[in-house]
JSON list of C-alpha atoms in Angstrom, two decimals:
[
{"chain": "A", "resi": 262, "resn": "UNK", "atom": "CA", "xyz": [29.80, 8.39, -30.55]},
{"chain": "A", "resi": 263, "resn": "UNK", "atom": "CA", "xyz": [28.99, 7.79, -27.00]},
{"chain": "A", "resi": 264, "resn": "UNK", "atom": "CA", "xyz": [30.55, 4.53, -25.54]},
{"chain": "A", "resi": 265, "resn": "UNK", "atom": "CA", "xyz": [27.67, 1.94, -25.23]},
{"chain": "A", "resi": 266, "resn": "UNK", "atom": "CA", "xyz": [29.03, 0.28, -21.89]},
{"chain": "A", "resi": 267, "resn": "UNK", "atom": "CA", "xyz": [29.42, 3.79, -20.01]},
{"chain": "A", "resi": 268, "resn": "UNK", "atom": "CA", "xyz": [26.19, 4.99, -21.13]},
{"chain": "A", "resi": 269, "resn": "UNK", "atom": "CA", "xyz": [24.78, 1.35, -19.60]},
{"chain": "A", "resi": 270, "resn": "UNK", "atom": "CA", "xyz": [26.85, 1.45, -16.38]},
{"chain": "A", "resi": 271, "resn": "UNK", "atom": "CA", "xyz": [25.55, 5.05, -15.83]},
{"chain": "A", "resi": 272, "resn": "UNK", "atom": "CA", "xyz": [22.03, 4.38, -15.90]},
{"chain": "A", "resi": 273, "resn": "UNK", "atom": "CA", "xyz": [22.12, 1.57, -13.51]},
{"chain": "A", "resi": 274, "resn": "UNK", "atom": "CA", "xyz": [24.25, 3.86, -11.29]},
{"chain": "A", "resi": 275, "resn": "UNK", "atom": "CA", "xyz": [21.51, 6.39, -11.36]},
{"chain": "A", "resi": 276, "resn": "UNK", "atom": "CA", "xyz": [18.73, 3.85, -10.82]},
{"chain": "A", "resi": 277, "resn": "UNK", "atom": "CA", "xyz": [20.90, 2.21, -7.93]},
{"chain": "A", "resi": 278, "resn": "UNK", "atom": "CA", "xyz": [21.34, 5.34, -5.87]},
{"chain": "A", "resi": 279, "resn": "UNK", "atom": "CA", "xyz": [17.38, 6.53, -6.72]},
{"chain": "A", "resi": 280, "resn": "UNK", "atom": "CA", "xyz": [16.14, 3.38, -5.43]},
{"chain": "A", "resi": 281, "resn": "UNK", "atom": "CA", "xyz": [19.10, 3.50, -2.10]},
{"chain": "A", "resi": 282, "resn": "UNK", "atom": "CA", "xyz": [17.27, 7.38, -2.06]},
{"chain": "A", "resi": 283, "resn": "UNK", "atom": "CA", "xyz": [13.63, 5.83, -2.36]},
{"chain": "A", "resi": 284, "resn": "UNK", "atom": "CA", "xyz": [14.25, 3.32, 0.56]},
{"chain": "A", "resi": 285, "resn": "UNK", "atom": "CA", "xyz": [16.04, 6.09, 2.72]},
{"chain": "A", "resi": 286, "resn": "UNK", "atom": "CA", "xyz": [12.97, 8.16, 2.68]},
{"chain": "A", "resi": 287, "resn": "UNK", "atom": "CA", "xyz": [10.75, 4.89, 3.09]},
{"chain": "A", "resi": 288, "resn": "UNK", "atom": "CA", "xyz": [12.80, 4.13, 6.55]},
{"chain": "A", "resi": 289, "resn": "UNK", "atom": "CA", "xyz": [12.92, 8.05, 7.58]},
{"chain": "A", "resi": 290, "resn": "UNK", "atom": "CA", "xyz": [9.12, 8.30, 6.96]},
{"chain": "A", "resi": 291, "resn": "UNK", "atom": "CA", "xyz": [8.45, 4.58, 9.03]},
{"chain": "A", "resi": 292, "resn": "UNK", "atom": "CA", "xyz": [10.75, 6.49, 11.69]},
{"chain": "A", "resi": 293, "resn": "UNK", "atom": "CA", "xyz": [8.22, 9.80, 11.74]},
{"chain": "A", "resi": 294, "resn": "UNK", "atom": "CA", "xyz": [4.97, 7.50, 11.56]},
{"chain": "A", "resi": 295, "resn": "UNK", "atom": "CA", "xyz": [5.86, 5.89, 14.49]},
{"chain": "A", "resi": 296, "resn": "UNK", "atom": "CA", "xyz": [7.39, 8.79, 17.17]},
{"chain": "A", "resi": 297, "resn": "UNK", "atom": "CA", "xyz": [4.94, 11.48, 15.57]},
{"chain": "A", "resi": 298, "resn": "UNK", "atom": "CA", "xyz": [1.88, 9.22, 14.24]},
{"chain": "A", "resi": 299, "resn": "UNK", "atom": "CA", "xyz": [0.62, 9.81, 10.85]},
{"chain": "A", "resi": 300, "resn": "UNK", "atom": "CA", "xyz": [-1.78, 12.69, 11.31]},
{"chain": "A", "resi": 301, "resn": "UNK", "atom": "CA", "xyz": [1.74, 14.13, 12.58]},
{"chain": "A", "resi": 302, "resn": "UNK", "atom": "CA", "xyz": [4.03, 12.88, 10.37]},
{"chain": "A", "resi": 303, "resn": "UNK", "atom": "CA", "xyz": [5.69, 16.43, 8.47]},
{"chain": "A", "resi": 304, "resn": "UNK", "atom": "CA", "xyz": [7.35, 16.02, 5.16]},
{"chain": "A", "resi": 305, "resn": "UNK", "atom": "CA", "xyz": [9.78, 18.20, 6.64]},
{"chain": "A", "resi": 306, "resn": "UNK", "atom": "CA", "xyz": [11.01, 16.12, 9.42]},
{"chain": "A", "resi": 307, "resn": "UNK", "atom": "CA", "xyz": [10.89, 13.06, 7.18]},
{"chain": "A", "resi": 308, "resn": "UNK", "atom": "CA", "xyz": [13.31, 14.56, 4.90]},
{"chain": "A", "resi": 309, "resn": "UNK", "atom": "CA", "xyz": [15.79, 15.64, 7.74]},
{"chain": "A", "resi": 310, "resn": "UNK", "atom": "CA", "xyz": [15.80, 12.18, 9.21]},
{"chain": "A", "resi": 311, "resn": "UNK", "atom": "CA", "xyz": [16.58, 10.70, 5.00]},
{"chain": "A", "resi": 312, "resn": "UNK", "atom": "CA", "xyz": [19.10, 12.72, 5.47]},
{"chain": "A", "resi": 313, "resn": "UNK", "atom": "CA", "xyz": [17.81, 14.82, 1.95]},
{"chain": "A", "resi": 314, "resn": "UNK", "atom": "CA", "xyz": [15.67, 17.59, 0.48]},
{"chain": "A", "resi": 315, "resn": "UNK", "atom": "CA", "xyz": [12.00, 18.02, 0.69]},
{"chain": "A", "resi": 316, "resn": "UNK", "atom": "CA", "xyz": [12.09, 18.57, -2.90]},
{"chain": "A", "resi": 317, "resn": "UNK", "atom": "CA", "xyz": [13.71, 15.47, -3.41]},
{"chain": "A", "resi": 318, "resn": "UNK", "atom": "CA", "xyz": [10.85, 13.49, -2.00]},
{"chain": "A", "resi": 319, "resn": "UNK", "atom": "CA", "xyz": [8.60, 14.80, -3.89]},
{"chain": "A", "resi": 320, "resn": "UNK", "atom": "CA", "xyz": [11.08, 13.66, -6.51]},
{"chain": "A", "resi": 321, "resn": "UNK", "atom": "CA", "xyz": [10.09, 10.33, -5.91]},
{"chain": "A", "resi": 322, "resn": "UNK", "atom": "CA", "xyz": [6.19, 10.86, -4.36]},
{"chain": "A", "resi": 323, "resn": "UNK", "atom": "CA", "xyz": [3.53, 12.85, -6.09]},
{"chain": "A", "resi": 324, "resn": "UNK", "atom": "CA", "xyz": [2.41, 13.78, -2.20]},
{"chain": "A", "resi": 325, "resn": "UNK", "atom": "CA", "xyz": [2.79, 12.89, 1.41]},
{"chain": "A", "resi": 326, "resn": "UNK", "atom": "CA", "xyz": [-0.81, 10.86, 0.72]},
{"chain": "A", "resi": 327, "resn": "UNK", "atom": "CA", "xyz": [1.62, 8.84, -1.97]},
{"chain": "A", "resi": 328, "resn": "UNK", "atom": "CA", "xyz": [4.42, 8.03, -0.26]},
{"chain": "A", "resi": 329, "resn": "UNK", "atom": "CA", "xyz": [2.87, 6.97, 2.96]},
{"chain": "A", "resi": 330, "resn": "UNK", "atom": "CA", "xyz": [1.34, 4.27, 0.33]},
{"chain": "A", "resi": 331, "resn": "UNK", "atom": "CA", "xyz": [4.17, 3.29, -0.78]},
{"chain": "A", "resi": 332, "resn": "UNK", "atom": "CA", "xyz": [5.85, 2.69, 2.69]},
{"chain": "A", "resi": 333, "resn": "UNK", "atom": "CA", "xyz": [2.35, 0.75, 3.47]},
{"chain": "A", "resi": 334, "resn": "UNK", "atom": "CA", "xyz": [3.13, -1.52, 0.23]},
{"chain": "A", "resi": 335, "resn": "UNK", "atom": "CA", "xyz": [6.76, -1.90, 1.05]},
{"chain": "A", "resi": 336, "resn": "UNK", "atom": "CA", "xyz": [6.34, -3.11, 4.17]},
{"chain": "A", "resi": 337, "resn": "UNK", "atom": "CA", "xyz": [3.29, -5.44, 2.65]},
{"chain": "A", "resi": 338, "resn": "UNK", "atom": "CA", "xyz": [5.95, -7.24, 0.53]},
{"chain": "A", "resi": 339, "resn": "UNK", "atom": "CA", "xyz": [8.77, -7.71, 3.21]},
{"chain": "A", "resi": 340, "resn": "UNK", "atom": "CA", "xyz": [6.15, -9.78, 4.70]},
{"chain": "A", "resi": 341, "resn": "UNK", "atom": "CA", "xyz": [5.15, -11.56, 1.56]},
{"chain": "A", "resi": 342, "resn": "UNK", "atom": "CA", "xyz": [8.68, -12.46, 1.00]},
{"chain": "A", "resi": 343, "resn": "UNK", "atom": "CA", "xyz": [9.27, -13.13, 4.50]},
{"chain": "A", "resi": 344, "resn": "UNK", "atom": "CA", "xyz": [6.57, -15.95, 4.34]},
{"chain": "A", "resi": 345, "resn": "UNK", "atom": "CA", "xyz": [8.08, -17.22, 1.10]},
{"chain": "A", "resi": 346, "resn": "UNK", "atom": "CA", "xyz": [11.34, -17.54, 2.83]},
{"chain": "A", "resi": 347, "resn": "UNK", "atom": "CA", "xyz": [9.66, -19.77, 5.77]},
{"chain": "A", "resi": 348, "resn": "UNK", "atom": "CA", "xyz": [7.82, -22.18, 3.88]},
{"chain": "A", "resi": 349, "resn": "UNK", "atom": "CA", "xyz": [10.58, -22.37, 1.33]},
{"chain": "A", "resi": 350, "resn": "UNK", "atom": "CA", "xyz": [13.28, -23.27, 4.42]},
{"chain": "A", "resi": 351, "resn": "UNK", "atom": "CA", "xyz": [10.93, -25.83, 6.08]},
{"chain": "A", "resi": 352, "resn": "UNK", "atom": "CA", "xyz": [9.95, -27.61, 2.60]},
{"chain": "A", "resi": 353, "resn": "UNK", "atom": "CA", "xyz": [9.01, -31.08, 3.30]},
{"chain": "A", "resi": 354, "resn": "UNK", "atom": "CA", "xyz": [8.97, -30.65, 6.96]},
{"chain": "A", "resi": 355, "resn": "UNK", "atom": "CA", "xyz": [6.46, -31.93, 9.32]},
{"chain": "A", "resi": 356, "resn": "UNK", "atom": "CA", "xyz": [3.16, -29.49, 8.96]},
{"chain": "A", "resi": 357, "resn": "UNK", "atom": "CA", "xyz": [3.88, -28.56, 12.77]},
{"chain": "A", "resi": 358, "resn": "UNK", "atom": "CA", "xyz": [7.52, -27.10, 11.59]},
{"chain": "A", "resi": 359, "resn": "UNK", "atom": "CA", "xyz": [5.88, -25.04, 8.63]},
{"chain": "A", "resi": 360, "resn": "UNK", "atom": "CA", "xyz": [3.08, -23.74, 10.91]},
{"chain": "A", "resi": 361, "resn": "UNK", "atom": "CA", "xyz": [5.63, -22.59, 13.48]},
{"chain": "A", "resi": 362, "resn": "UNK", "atom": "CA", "xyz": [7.73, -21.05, 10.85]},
{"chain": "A", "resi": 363, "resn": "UNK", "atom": "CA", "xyz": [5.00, -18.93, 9.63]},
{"chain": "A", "resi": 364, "resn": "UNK", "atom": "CA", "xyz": [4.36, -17.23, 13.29]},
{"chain": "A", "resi": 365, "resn": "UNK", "atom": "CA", "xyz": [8.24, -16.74, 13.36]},
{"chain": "A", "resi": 366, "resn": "UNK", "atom": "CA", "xyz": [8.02, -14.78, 10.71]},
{"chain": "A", "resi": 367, "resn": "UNK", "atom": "CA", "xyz": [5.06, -12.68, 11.44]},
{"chain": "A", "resi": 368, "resn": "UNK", "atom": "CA", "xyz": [6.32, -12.25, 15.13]},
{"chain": "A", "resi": 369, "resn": "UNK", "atom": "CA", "xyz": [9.90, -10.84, 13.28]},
{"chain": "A", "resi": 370, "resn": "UNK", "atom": "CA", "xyz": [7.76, -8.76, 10.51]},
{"chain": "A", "resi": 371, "resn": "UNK", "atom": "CA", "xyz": [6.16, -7.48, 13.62]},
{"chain": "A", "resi": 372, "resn": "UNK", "atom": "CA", "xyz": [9.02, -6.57, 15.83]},
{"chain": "A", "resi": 373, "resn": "UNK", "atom": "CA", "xyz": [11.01, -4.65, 12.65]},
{"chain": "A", "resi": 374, "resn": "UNK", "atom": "CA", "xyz": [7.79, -2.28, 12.20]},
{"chain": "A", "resi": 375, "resn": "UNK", "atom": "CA", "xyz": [6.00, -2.22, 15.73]},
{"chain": "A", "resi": 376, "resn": "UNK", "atom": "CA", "xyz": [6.70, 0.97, 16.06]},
{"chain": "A", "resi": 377, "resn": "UNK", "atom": "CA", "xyz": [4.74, 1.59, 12.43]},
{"chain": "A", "resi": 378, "resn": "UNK", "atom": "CA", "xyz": [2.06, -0.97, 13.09]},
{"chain": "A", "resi": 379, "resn": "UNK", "atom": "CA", "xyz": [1.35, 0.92, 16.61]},
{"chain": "A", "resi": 380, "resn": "UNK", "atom": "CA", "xyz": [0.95, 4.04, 14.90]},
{"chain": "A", "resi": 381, "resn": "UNK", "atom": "CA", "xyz": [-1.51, 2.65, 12.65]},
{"chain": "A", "resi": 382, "resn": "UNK", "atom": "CA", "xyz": [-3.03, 0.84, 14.74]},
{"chain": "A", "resi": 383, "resn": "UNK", "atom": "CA", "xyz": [-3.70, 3.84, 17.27]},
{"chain": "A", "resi": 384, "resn": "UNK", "atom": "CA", "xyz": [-4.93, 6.24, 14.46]},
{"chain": "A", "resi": 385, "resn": "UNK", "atom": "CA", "xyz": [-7.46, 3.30, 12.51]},
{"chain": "A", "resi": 386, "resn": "UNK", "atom": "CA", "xyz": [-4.94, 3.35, 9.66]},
{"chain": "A", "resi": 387, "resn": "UNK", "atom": "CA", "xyz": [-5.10, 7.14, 9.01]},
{"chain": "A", "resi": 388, "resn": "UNK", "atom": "CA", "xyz": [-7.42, 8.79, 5.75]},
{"chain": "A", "resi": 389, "resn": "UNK", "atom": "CA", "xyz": [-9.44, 6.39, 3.81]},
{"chain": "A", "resi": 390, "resn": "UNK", "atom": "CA", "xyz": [-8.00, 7.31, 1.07]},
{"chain": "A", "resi": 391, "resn": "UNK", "atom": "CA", "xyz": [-4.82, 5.64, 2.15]},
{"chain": "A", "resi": 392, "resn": "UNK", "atom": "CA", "xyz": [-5.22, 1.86, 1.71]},
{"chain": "A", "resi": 393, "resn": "UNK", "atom": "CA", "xyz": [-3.81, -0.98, 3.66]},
{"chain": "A", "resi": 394, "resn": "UNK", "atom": "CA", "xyz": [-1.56, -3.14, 0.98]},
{"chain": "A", "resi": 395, "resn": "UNK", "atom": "CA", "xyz": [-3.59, -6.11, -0.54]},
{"chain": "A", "resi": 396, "resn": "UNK", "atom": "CA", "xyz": [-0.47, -7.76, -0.63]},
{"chain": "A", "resi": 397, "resn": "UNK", "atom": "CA", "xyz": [-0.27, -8.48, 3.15]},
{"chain": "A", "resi": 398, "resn": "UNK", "atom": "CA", "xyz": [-3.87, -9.94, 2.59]},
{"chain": "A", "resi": 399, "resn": "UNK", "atom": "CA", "xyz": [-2.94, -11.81, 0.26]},
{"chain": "A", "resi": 400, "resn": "UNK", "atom": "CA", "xyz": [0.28, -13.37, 1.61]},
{"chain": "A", "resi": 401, "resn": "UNK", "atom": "CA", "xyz": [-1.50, -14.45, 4.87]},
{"chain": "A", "resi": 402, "resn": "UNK", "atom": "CA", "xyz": [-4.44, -15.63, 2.44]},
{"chain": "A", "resi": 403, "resn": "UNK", "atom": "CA", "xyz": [-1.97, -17.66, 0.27]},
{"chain": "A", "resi": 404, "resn": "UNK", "atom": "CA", "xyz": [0.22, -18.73, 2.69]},
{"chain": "A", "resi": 405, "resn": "UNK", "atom": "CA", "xyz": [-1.92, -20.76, 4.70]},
{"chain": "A", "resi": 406, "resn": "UNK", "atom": "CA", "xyz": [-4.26, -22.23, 2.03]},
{"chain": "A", "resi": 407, "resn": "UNK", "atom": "CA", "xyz": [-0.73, -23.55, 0.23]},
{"chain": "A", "resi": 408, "resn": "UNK", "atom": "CA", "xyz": [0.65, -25.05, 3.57]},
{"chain": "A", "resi": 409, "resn": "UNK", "atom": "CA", "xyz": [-3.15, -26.62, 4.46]},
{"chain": "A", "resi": 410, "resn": "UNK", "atom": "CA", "xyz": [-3.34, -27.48, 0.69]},
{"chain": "A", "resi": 411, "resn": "UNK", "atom": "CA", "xyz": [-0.25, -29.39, 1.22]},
{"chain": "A", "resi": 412, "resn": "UNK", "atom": "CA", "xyz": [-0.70, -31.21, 4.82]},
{"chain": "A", "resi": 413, "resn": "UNK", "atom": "CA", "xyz": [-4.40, -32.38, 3.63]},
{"chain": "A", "resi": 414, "resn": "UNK", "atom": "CA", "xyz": [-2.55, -34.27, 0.38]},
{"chain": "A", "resi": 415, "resn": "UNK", "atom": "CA", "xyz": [0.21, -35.90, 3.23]},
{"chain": "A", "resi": 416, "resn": "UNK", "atom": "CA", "xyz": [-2.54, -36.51, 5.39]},
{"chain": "A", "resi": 417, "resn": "UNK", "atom": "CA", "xyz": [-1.13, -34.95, 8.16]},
{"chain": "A", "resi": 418, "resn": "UNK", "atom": "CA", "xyz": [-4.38, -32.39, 8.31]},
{"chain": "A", "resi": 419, "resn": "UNK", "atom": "CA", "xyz": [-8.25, -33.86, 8.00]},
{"chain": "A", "resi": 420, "resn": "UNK", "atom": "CA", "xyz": [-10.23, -33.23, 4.81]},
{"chain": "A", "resi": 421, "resn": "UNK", "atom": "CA", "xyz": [-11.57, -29.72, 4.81]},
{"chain": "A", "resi": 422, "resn": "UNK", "atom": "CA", "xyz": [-14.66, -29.71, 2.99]},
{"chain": "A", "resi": 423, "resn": "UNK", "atom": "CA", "xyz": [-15.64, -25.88, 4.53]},
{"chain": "A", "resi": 424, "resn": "UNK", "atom": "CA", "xyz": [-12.23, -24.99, 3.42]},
{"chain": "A", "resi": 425, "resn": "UNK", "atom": "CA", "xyz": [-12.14, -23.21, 6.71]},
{"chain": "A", "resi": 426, "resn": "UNK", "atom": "CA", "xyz": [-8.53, -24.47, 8.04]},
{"chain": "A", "resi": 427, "resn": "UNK", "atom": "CA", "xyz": [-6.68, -21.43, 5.85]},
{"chain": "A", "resi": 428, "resn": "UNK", "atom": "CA", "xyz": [-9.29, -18.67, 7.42]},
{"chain": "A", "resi": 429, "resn": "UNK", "atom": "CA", "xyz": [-8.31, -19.83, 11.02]},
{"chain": "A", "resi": 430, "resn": "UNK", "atom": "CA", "xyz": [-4.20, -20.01, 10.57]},
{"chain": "A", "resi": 431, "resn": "UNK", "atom": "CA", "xyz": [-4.83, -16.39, 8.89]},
{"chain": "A", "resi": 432, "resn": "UNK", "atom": "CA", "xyz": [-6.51, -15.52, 11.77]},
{"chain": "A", "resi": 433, "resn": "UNK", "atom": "CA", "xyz": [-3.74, -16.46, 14.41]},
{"chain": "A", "resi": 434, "resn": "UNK", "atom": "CA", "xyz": [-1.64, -15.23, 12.11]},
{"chain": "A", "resi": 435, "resn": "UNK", "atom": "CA", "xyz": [-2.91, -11.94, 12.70]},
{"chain": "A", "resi": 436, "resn": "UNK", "atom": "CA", "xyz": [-2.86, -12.69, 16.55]},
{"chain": "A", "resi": 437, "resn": "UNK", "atom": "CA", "xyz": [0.36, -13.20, 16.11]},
{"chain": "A", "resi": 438, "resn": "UNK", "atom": "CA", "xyz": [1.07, -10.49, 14.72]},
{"chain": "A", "resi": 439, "resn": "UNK", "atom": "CA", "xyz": [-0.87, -7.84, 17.58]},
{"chain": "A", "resi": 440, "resn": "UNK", "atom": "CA", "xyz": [1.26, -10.16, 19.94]},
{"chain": "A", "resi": 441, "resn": "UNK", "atom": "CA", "xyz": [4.51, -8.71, 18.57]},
{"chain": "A", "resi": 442, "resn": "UNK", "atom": "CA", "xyz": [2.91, -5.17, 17.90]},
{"chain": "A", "resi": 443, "resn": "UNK", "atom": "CA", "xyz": [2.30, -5.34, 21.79]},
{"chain": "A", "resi": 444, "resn": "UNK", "atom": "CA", "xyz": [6.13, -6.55, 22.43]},
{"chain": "A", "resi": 445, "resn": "UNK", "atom": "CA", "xyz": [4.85, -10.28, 23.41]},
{"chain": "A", "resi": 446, "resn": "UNK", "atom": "CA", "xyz": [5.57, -13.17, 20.42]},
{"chain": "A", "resi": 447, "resn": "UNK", "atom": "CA", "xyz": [7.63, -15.32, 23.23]},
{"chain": "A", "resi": 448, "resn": "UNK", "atom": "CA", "xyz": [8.67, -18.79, 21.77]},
{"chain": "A", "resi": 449, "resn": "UNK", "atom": "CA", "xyz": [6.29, -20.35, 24.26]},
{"chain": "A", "resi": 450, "resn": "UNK", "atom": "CA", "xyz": [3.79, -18.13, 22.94]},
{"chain": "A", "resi": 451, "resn": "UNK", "atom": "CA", "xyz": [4.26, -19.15, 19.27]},
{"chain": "A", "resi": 452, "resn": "UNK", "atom": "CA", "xyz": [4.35, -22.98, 20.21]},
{"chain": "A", "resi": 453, "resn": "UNK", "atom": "CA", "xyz": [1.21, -22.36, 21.68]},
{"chain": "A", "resi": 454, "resn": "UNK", "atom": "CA", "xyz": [-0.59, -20.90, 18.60]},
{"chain": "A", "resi": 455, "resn": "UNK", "atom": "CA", "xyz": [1.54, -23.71, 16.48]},
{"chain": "A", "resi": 456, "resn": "UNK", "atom": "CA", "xyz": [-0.30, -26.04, 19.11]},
{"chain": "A", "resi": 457, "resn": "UNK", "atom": "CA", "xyz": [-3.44, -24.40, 18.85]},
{"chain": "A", "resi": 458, "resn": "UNK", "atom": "CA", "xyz": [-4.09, -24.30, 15.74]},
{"chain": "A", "resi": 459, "resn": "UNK", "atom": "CA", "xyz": [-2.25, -28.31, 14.66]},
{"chain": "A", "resi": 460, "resn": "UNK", "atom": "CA", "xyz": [-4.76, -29.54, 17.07]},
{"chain": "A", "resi": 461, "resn": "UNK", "atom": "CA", "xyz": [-7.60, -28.21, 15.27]},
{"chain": "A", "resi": 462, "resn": "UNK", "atom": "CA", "xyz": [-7.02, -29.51, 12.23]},
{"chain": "A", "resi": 463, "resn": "UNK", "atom": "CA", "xyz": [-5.00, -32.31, 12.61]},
{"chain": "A", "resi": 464, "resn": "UNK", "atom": "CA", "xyz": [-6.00, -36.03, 11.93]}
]
């Protein structure tokens, strides 16, 4: 009879090292995307960079058009969670701090995958059939109607009857974001998109 708690520490050993394999080819292919562009982007080359088989990508793809989807939606919830980090580490701070801490983040999401985003951003996001992760959209979306949500009810931010306040953080959210694409994102540049955006809405 097999022995229970072998048979258990072997299948998270297998799942450990296919998921370590997964995120390999995830970083090799963000590598490709970004020298090559993803018109460019060979299967071939991003299996020499993971350092494995092209077989073995296909392992874990169906097809290139699959795994540059997943890297899209990988890199859409490193942003989600690094928003949840930022609000959760200014909690009860001033609305200005929690503002500021949300175009940190984007500013560092954007730095880590400029190279990616420039890609993208060069080529229109590549086939249609390749979609852009709701799960950025959403973060930004949620994000900033929590944080609003929350300064209206301290009274720190002006009744919004329009409910307009979260569309225009998301939207210098996203400047912020081009900033960093473009190597900019300065501090003085975030204060000033912090300052922008507080005076707006402020009361």
């Amino acid at each position: 009879m097999p022995n229970r708690q072998l048979t258990d520490s072997s299948t998270r050993l297998r799942a450990r090292l296919r998921e370590e394999t997964a995120a390999a080819i995830l970083s090799a292919a963000e590598r490709v995307i970004g020298e090559e562009g993803l018109q460019s982007a060979r299967i071939e080359l991003i299996a020499a960079y993971a350092g494995v088989s092209v077989g073995t990508i296909y392992n874990h793809f169906k097809d290139r058009t699959a795994l540059v989807q997943a890297l899209f939606d990988s890199r859409g919830f490193r942003m989600a969670e690094q928003f949840e980090v930022a609000l959760a580490a200014t909690a009860g701070a001033p609305a200005r701090e929690q503002v500021r801490a949300l175009f940190e983040a984007v500013v560092l999401h954007g730095r880590q995958h400029g190279l990616l985003f420039a890609s993208l951003v060069r080529e229109n996001h590549g086939p249609s059939r390749i979609r852009a992760p709701a799960i950025s959209r959403t973060a930004f979306a949620m994000s900033a109607a929590a944080l609003v949500s929350r300064a209206i009810a301290t009274g720190e931010f002006r009744e919004d009857p329009s409910h307009v306040f979260p569309e225009a953080l998301v939207g210098l959210l996203r400047q912020a974001l081009a900033c960093a694409i473009e190597g900019r994102g300065t501090p003085a540049e975030i204060d000033s998109m912090t300052d922008l955006f507080i005076r707006g809405v402020a009361r």
